[in-house]
Amino acid sequence: MTSQLTAPAEIVEGLGPNRVRGKVVKRPQRDVAVQSYIPEVIRGIGITLSHFFKNTKEMALDQRNDPVLESIDDGINTISYPEQRRPYAERFRGVHRLTTREDGSPRCVACLCCSTACPAQCIYIEPADYGDDPKRGGYEKYPKRFVIDELRCIFCGFCVEACPCDAIRMDTGMHPAPYDSRDQFIYEKDLLLSIPGRDGKHESANPRHEPGDPTFPGIDRERGH
Amino acid sequence: MTLEMFLVYFIKAFAVAMFAMNVGVILTWVERRMRGMIQDCVGPNRAGIPVPGPIAAMGALGPALGAAAAIGYLAFSGADEAPEEGWGMVAFQAAIFMLWFTTACIARVVGRRGPENSFDAFIQSLGTPRSIVGLGLVLHLVTLAVGLLVDTAEVRTVLFRAGVSLLVFSIVGGAAYVALSVGKERFVRIRLIGLLHPAADGLKTVFKGDFVPPNADKFLFNLAPFISFFPALVLLAIVPFGPALCFGSTETGGIDFGAFQGVEAAGGVCESARLSLQVADLNVGILYYFAIAGTGIVGAALAGWASDNKYSLLGGMRAASQMVSYEVTLGLTVIGALMVYGTVRVDEMVRWQAEHTWGLFAQPFAFFLFFAASVAESKRIPFDIPEGESEVVAGYFTEYSGMKFSMFFFSEFIAVVTGSTLMAAVFLGGWHLPFVTADGIRVAVGETVYFEAALAPGAVLAISALGFIGKVLTLALLQVTIRWTLPRFRYDQLMRLCWRKMLPASLVNVMATAIIMLAIDSASPATVRGLEVAGDWTMVFLAGAGMAAGVAAIVFLLLPRQKDRLVVSTAARYAEAMGGTRTAKMEA
């Protein structure tokens, strides 16, 4: 019934005017049953149905093995989402979050590197000045608005790569939930700041050295030029 | 039209619409299970709906108490009259079934979570669920044999009373057990093997955002889903869901619903008033199907045109060309059936099949062509060119979202249901089951009668209607299976199949049918007689096949899990490598 290659590959003396040597691969044998499509279709339906009934029965009667505990199963195995989930890889790129400093303000300095790197152009940042802030004023900006359109986002992770301050991360382990309307996919700054990483923290693991700190590596007002 | 008749028509239409929707939901579930199974992804759709425990307990107890009260009232309202013949055994068998079924279910639950009280321990001491089922089956056989041996009026009365009491006890007991164990939980997830998932999805889409492309033709864009959905649903109007019912007539010639006379015999006519079990008793019959099915094309084409999207337009054009093409084959294959049956009315076709043989045997070739064309007509794989996602995104409904998308999606499933009902009615004998007549069961081949048993008209009606629904479900399941078995055709293959293979084949079928019918008309009476006996033998074959399928189903359900094949799925391997699946916290 099934089509199969009939002869093993063989070397012949060379074919055509240029004496090309090569393997002769015979066409698969096609008998009437295969060509008419119908018996094979019926066979296929039978296979699908038998799997369907067996699989459904085992699910309904709770006879399915746990895919991991036994990892040997008769038939096809399924993970019962959402009760069971596949573990995500450690570097799984989930929904973005904005990391914070110790005082809870965003680490982001509104340099626009991420929105420039973004191939989907889904990041919108409105930078603002810290103004007369004694510690940060004059050194850095902050994002007045930081918006990510999670519908446009292609989850490439370029924004994370581009960020010089480790301010944007995709280590939340979450995938965007299916919301009811499109505007719910527009993530504003407050929401992005409120999402914790996989370790449950809002900060990043990398320490930040701010101007004025003794560990600050660069030049600042106190240390002068 | 009197108010009464209006109500009757309303109930019929409502019931048919509900039937279509429910089968659609079941099909969606089957489809998702197959998808989960084959693509090894999300899987069994075990989504549950969280319900507060006390409410779930009431939901379990309420219907059970209602059913128990109804059964008790129906059984014992006749005071001291002896039950009619047969009912004692029916009641007893039903009681035994309920008893072992309830016990097995409880045993399974207890086996999984461990016994919590002395009753659980008692159930566990009865054995595994499997052994309880086996015990129940043995009990069925033993009581049947004993009942047949000792068949006196007193025994029948005792059997009946004991059976009804046991039935009421097991229904209420099972529900009470569920209510007690569920009532103390805060939330219960009602799951029903995921059957609620499609229904919940349908509800959800009502609340989803409804996007209309800025440059779309707003009016046509909004109209198209309705034009697509409506024909699929109203097609069911001409399909008879059961044999016609005979009633007495009132003075004005209306139906006297108090005087039920029975089911109309396949060959006969009701003496007075007649209530057909189809919504519209149209004299154009199956022509209505083609007229309305043609309208469905407009919906798809309009949706493609109005969306202001090239892919939608392509999809709409493909849908239009495909459906127009396959409608020709669809119509021509039915011509052969029309010639055999000599009528266009679907109910008369079913009655012809009940008298002679199913259309499957009278027109085997036409059945096959009709099936293929009907799959193509509902735009499903392998004929889903209009929505081939690798070519035209989602085809004509690319731009649709929310409930409108849902309507397109659902109209496809309802088209499957309609196609299946029509196929069941025209080719699979409709509500007719082998050897079930208006008076009961009568197994006869030619002149010889092998077995005869009277059945109440209500029982005949129930068996016939359930048989019809079973046929529809089987055909629909087959179509869904094809969707998960075959790859999509290319556009040229699709058109070539239609115009160069199926159309000539259906024309040949018409001609062959005509020649054979002429030959039969001029054949000797002995040949005609032989054909009739052959028709009876097809019924024997069908009954045998049905019984074999039933036995196979029971054996299949009782089969233990196979353990000889080692198949480690990719999901399992991956999950194992990652340290196992984890149980997730449920959060919205």
mmCIF file of N, CA and C in Angstrom, chain B residues 120-203:
data_model
loop_
_atom_site.group_PDB
_atom_site.id
_atom_site.type_symbol
_atom_site.label_atom_id
_atom_site.label_comp_id
_atom_site.label_asym_id
_atom_site.label_seq_id
_atom_site.Cartn_x
_atom_site.Cartn_y
_atom_site.Cartn_z
ATOM 1 N N ASP B 120 -16.483 6.087 52.377
ATOM 2 C CA ASP B 120 -15.436 5.962 51.362
ATOM 3 C C ASP B 120 -14.716 4.628 51.499
ATOM 4 N N ALA B 121 -14.428 4.276 52.762
ATOM 5 C CA ALA B 121 -13.725 3.020 52.997
ATOM 6 C C ALA B 121 -14.568 1.841 52.509
ATOM 7 N N PHE B 122 -15.880 1.944 52.733
ATOM 8 C CA PHE B 122 -16.770 0.870 52.283
ATOM 9 C C PHE B 122 -16.736 0.753 50.766
ATOM 10 N N ILE B 123 -16.820 1.906 50.087
ATOM 11 C CA ILE B 123 -16.786 1.896 48.620
ATOM 12 C C ILE B 123 -15.472 1.293 48.139
ATOM 13 N N GLN B 124 -14.395 1.670 48.828
ATOM 14 C CA GLN B 124 -13.098 1.175 48.399
ATOM 15 C C GLN B 124 -12.997 -0.342 48.588
ATOM 16 N N SER B 125 -13.688 -0.835 49.618
ATOM 17 C CA SER B 125 -13.628 -2.274 49.858
ATOM 18 C C SER B 125 -14.384 -3.051 48.787
ATOM 19 N N LEU B 126 -15.242 -2.359 48.018
ATOM 20 C CA LEU B 126 -15.982 -3.053 46.955
ATOM 21 C C LEU B 126 -15.070 -3.435 45.792
ATOM 22 N N GLY B 127 -13.995 -2.706 45.634
ATOM 23 C CA GLY B 127 -13.077 -3.048 44.547
ATOM 24 C C GLY B 127 -12.724 -1.826 43.734
ATOM 25 N N THR B 128 -11.918 -2.046 42.688
ATOM 26 C CA THR B 128 -11.542 -0.944 41.810
ATOM 27 C C THR B 128 -12.741 -0.562 40.947
ATOM 28 N N PRO B 129 -12.737 0.633 40.355
ATOM 29 C CA PRO B 129 -13.835 1.013 39.459
ATOM 30 C C PRO B 129 -14.042 -0.011 38.350
ATOM 31 N N ARG B 130 -12.927 -0.526 37.843
ATOM 32 C CA ARG B 130 -13.034 -1.503 36.751
ATOM 33 C C ARG B 130 -13.802 -2.747 37.182
ATOM 34 N N SER B 131 -13.499 -3.219 38.390
ATOM 35 C CA SER B 131 -14.195 -4.437 38.824
ATOM 36 C C SER B 131 -15.655 -4.131 39.123
ATOM 37 N N ILE B 132 -15.945 -2.908 39.572
ATOM 38 C CA ILE B 132 -17.348 -2.557 39.815
ATOM 39 C C ILE B 132 -18.120 -2.528 38.506
ATOM 40 N N VAL B 133 -17.494 -1.981 37.450
ATOM 41 C CA VAL B 133 -18.154 -1.972 36.139
ATOM 42 C C VAL B 133 -18.405 -3.404 35.671
ATOM 43 N N GLY B 134 -17.396 -4.258 35.836
ATOM 44 C CA GLY B 134 -17.561 -5.657 35.444
ATOM 45 C C GLY B 134 -18.696 -6.317 36.205
ATOM 46 N N LEU B 135 -18.743 -6.041 37.518
ATOM 47 C CA LEU B 135 -19.807 -6.593 38.354
ATOM 48 C C LEU B 135 -21.171 -6.125 37.858
ATOM 49 N N GLY B 136 -21.244 -4.834 37.508
ATOM 50 C CA GLY B 136 -22.501 -4.273 37.013
ATOM 51 C C GLY B 136 -22.952 -4.967 35.744
ATOM 52 N N LEU B 137 -22.016 -5.186 34.813
ATOM 53 C CA LEU B 137 -22.380 -5.837 33.554
ATOM 54 C C LEU B 137 -22.874 -7.249 33.805
ATOM 55 N N VAL B 138 -22.201 -7.967 34.707
ATOM 56 C CA VAL B 138 -22.638 -9.328 35.037
ATOM 57 C C VAL B 138 -24.041 -9.291 35.632
ATOM 58 N N LEU B 139 -24.276 -8.301 36.511
ATOM 59 C CA LEU B 139 -25.588 -8.162 37.149
ATOM 60 C C LEU B 139 -26.673 -7.912 36.108
ATOM 61 N N HIS B 140 -26.355 -7.089 35.096
ATOM 62 C CA HIS B 140 -27.296 -6.850 34.000
ATOM 63 C C HIS B 140 -27.706 -8.166 33.358
ATOM 64 N N LEU B 141 -26.704 -8.954 32.987
ATOM 65 C CA LEU B 141 -26.969 -10.197 32.261
ATOM 66 C C LEU B 141 -27.783 -11.158 33.122
ATOM 67 N N VAL B 142 -27.373 -11.281 34.403
ATOM 68 C CA VAL B 142 -28.051 -12.235 35.287
ATOM 69 C C VAL B 142 -29.508 -11.846 35.470
ATOM 70 N N THR B 143 -29.758 -10.545 35.749
ATOM 71 C CA THR B 143 -31.148 -10.138 35.978
ATOM 72 C C THR B 143 -31.975 -10.282 34.712
ATOM 73 N N LEU B 144 -31.354 -10.023 33.551
ATOM 74 C CA LEU B 144 -32.081 -10.194 32.291
ATOM 75 C C LEU B 144 -32.499 -11.647 32.122
ATOM 76 N N ALA B 145 -31.540 -12.551 32.361
ATOM 77 C CA ALA B 145 -31.833 -13.973 32.182
ATOM 78 C C ALA B 145 -32.918 -14.421 33.155
ATOM 79 N N VAL B 146 -32.773 -14.026 34.427
ATOM 80 C CA VAL B 146 -33.766 -14.432 35.430
ATOM 81 C C VAL B 146 -35.136 -13.854 35.075
ATOM 82 N N GLY B 147 -35.144 -12.585 34.644
ATOM 83 C CA GLY B 147 -36.404 -11.941 34.292
ATOM 84 C C GLY B 147 -37.103 -12.640 33.146
ATOM 85 N N LEU B 148 -36.324 -13.133 32.185
ATOM 86 C CA LEU B 148 -36.936 -13.819 31.052
ATOM 87 C C LEU B 148 -37.483 -15.182 31.480
ATOM 88 N N LEU B 149 -36.784 -15.828 32.444
ATOM 89 C CA LEU B 149 -37.226 -17.157 32.876
ATOM 90 C C LEU B 149 -38.487 -17.066 33.727
ATOM 91 N N VAL B 150 -38.466 -16.135 34.703
ATOM 92 C CA VAL B 150 -39.607 -16.010 35.608
ATOM 93 C C VAL B 150 -40.364 -14.751 35.220
ATOM 94 N N ASP B 151 -41.366 -14.882 34.383
ATOM 95 C CA ASP B 151 -42.048 -13.702 33.883
ATOM 96 C C ASP B 151 -43.531 -13.771 34.223
ATOM 97 N N THR B 152 -43.852 -13.488 35.463
ATOM 98 C CA THR B 152 -45.256 -13.446 35.841
ATOM 99 C C THR B 152 -45.619 -12.026 36.235
ATOM 100 N N ALA B 153 -46.913 -11.774 36.376
ATOM 101 C CA ALA B 153 -47.381 -10.411 36.670
ATOM 102 C C ALA B 153 -46.846 -9.935 38.006
ATOM 103 N N GLU B 154 -46.826 -10.863 39.016
ATOM 104 C CA GLU B 154 -46.375 -10.444 40.349
ATOM 105 C C GLU B 154 -44.901 -10.049 40.307
ATOM 106 N N VAL B 155 -44.110 -10.908 39.625
ATOM 107 C CA VAL B 155 -42.674 -10.638 39.541
ATOM 108 C C VAL B 155 -42.443 -9.302 38.864
ATOM 109 N N ARG B 156 -43.246 -9.062 37.802
ATOM 110 C CA ARG B 156 -43.094 -7.813 37.067
ATOM 111 C C ARG B 156 -43.369 -6.619 37.975
ATOM 112 N N THR B 157 -44.443 -6.727 38.781
ATOM 113 C CA THR B 157 -44.785 -5.620 39.682
ATOM 114 C C THR B 157 -43.660 -5.395 40.689
ATOM 115 N N VAL B 158 -43.174 -6.497 41.255
ATOM 116 C CA VAL B 158 -42.107 -6.356 42.251
ATOM 117 C C VAL B 158 -40.872 -5.736 41.614
ATOM 118 N N LEU B 159 -40.528 -6.254 40.417
ATOM 119 C CA LEU B 159 -39.366 -5.742 39.694
ATOM 120 C C LEU B 159 -39.497 -4.252 39.463
ATOM 121 N N PHE B 160 -40.698 -3.853 39.028
ATOM 122 C CA PHE B 160 -40.928 -2.453 38.697
ATOM 123 C C PHE B 160 -40.740 -1.579 39.925
ATOM 124 N N ARG B 161 -41.417 -1.972 41.035
ATOM 125 C CA ARG B 161 -41.331 -1.140 42.246
ATOM 126 C C ARG B 161 -39.895 -1.102 42.758
ATOM 127 N N ALA B 162 -39.270 -2.286 42.816
ATOM 128 C CA ALA B 162 -37.893 -2.330 43.319
ATOM 129 C C ALA B 162 -36.984 -1.513 42.411
ATOM 130 N N GLY B 163 -37.196 -1.644 41.097
ATOM 131 C CA GLY B 163 -36.352 -0.936 40.141
ATOM 132 C C GLY B 163 -36.463 0.566 40.298
ATOM 133 N N VAL B 164 -37.705 1.060 40.382
ATOM 134 C CA VAL B 164 -37.890 2.509 40.486
ATOM 135 C C VAL B 164 -37.307 3.017 41.800
ATOM 136 N N SER B 165 -37.535 2.272 42.896
ATOM 137 C CA SER B 165 -37.004 2.728 44.186
ATOM 138 C C SER B 165 -35.476 2.783 44.139
ATOM 139 N N LEU B 166 -34.890 1.738 43.559
ATOM 140 C CA LEU B 166 -33.433 1.674 43.495
ATOM 141 C C LEU B 166 -32.883 2.798 42.623
ATOM 142 N N LEU B 167 -33.613 3.071 41.534
ATOM 143 C CA LEU B 167 -33.191 4.131 40.610
ATOM 144 C C LEU B 167 -33.193 5.463 41.325
ATOM 145 N N VAL B 168 -34.311 5.752 42.027
ATOM 146 C CA VAL B 168 -34.427 7.017 42.748
ATOM 147 C C VAL B 168 -33.341 7.088 43.816
ATOM 148 N N PHE B 169 -33.125 5.954 44.505
ATOM 149 C CA PHE B 169 -32.126 5.939 45.565
ATOM 150 C C PHE B 169 -30.739 6.237 45.013
ATOM 151 N N SER B 170 -30.391 5.599 43.875
ATOM 152 C CA SER B 170 -29.019 5.784 43.394
ATOM 153 C C SER B 170 -28.818 7.182 42.815
ATOM 154 N N ILE B 171 -29.875 7.728 42.200
ATOM 155 C CA ILE B 171 -29.727 9.091 41.666
ATOM 156 C C ILE B 171 -29.517 10.072 42.816
ATOM 157 N N VAL B 172 -30.418 9.986 43.823
ATOM 158 C CA VAL B 172 -30.328 10.930 44.938
ATOM 159 C C VAL B 172 -29.052 10.681 45.745
ATOM 160 N N GLY B 173 -28.723 9.389 45.934
ATOM 161 C CA GLY B 173 -27.525 9.076 46.712
ATOM 162 C C GLY B 173 -26.262 9.612 46.065
ATOM 163 N N GLY B 174 -26.130 9.395 44.753
ATOM 164 C CA GLY B 174 -24.955 9.880 44.046
ATOM 165 C C GLY B 174 -24.844 11.387 44.131
ATOM 166 N N ALA B 175 -25.988 12.058 43.896
ATOM 167 C CA ALA B 175 -25.979 13.525 43.941
ATOM 168 C C ALA B 175 -25.662 14.014 45.345
ATOM 169 N N ALA B 176 -26.196 13.305 46.353
ATOM 170 C CA ALA B 176 -25.951 13.732 47.732
ATOM 171 C C ALA B 176 -24.472 13.582 48.066
ATOM 172 N N TYR B 177 -23.863 12.497 47.574
ATOM 173 C CA TYR B 177 -22.437 12.305 47.836
ATOM 174 C C TYR B 177 -21.620 13.450 47.236
ATOM 175 N N VAL B 178 -21.968 13.786 45.964
ATOM 176 C CA VAL B 178 -21.268 14.890 45.302
ATOM 177 C C VAL B 178 -21.488 16.185 46.079
ATOM 178 N N ALA B 179 -22.746 16.414 46.480
ATOM 179 C CA ALA B 179 -23.069 17.666 47.164
ATOM 180 C C ALA B 179 -22.315 17.762 48.481
ATOM 181 N N LEU B 180 -22.222 16.651 49.212
ATOM 182 C CA LEU B 180 -21.553 16.682 50.510
ATOM 183 C C LEU B 180 -20.058 16.934 50.363
ATOM 184 N N SER B 181 -19.453 16.287 49.335
ATOM 185 C CA SER B 181 -18.006 16.454 49.215
ATOM 186 C C SER B 181 -17.654 17.790 48.588
ATOM 187 N N VAL B 182 -18.574 18.344 47.797
ATOM 188 C CA VAL B 182 -18.273 19.579 47.079
ATOM 189 C C VAL B 182 -18.684 20.800 47.888
ATOM 190 N N GLY B 183 -19.725 20.620 48.709
ATOM 191 C CA GLY B 183 -20.325 21.762 49.392
ATOM 192 C C GLY B 183 -19.375 22.465 50.336
ATOM 193 N N LYS B 184 -18.400 21.728 50.888
ATOM 194 C CA LYS B 184 -17.525 22.364 51.865
ATOM 195 C C LYS B 184 -16.338 23.069 51.220
ATOM 196 N N GLU B 185 -16.146 22.825 49.904
ATOM 197 C CA GLU B 185 -15.066 23.533 49.213
ATOM 198 C C GLU B 185 -15.477 24.985 48.986
ATOM 199 N N ARG B 186 -14.463 25.854 48.864
ATOM 200 C CA ARG B 186 -14.814 27.234 48.573
ATOM 201 C C ARG B 186 -15.148 27.391 47.089
ATOM 202 N N PHE B 187 -14.273 26.870 46.258
ATOM 203 C CA PHE B 187 -14.530 26.926 44.827
ATOM 204 C C PHE B 187 -14.323 25.554 44.210
ATOM 205 N N VAL B 188 -15.181 25.199 43.296
ATOM 206 C CA VAL B 188 -15.019 23.946 42.565
ATOM 207 C C VAL B 188 -14.835 24.317 41.105
ATOM 208 N N ARG B 189 -13.904 23.644 40.452
ATOM 209 C CA ARG B 189 -13.742 23.895 39.023
ATOM 210 C C ARG B 189 -14.544 22.852 38.262
ATOM 211 N N ILE B 190 -15.580 23.331 37.593
ATOM 212 C CA ILE B 190 -16.414 22.416 36.817
ATOM 213 C C ILE B 190 -15.805 22.290 35.430
ATOM 214 N N ARG B 191 -15.546 21.054 35.035
ATOM 215 C CA ARG B 191 -14.690 20.870 33.881
ATOM 216 C C ARG B 191 -15.385 20.129 32.740
ATOM 217 N N LEU B 192 -16.056 19.043 33.032
ATOM 218 C CA LEU B 192 -16.748 18.262 32.000
ATOM 219 C C LEU B 192 -15.840 17.983 30.805
ATOM 220 N N ILE B 193 -14.672 17.427 31.073
ATOM 221 C CA ILE B 193 -13.623 17.142 30.090
ATOM 222 C C ILE B 193 -13.443 18.270 29.080
ATOM 223 N N GLY B 194 -13.596 19.494 29.544
ATOM 224 C CA GLY B 194 -13.296 20.633 28.681
ATOM 225 C C GLY B 194 -14.424 21.053 27.758
ATOM 226 N N LEU B 195 -15.583 20.412 27.889
ATOM 227 C CA LEU B 195 -16.689 20.747 26.994
ATOM 228 C C LEU B 195 -17.168 22.176 27.188
ATOM 229 N N LEU B 196 -16.929 22.732 28.374
ATOM 230 C CA LEU B 196 -17.416 24.084 28.619
ATOM 231 C C LEU B 196 -16.521 25.128 27.958
ATOM 232 N N HIS B 197 -15.334 24.692 27.538
ATOM 233 C CA HIS B 197 -14.376 25.654 26.995
ATOM 234 C C HIS B 197 -14.894 26.395 25.766
ATOM 235 N N PRO B 198 -15.398 25.668 24.747
ATOM 236 C CA PRO B 198 -15.916 26.390 23.586
ATOM 237 C C PRO B 198 -17.080 27.309 23.950
ATOM 238 N N ALA B 199 -17.919 26.861 24.877
ATOM 239 C CA ALA B 199 -19.055 27.694 25.266
ATOM 240 C C ALA B 199 -18.550 28.972 25.939
ATOM 241 N N ALA B 200 -17.545 28.800 26.806
ATOM 242 C CA ALA B 200 -16.985 29.972 27.477
ATOM 243 C C ALA B 200 -16.320 30.894 26.458
ATOM 244 N N ASP B 201 -15.684 30.296 25.458
ATOM 245 C CA ASP B 201 -15.068 31.104 24.402
ATOM 246 C C ASP B 201 -16.114 31.917 23.663
ATOM 247 N N GLY B 202 -17.237 31.247 23.364
ATOM 248 C CA GLY B 202 -18.316 31.942 22.665
ATOM 249 C C GLY B 202 -18.796 33.136 23.467
ATOM 250 N N LEU B 203 -18.951 32.941 24.770
ATOM 251 C CA LEU B 203 -19.383 34.043 25.634
ATOM 252 C C LEU B 203 -18.335 35.151 25.630
#
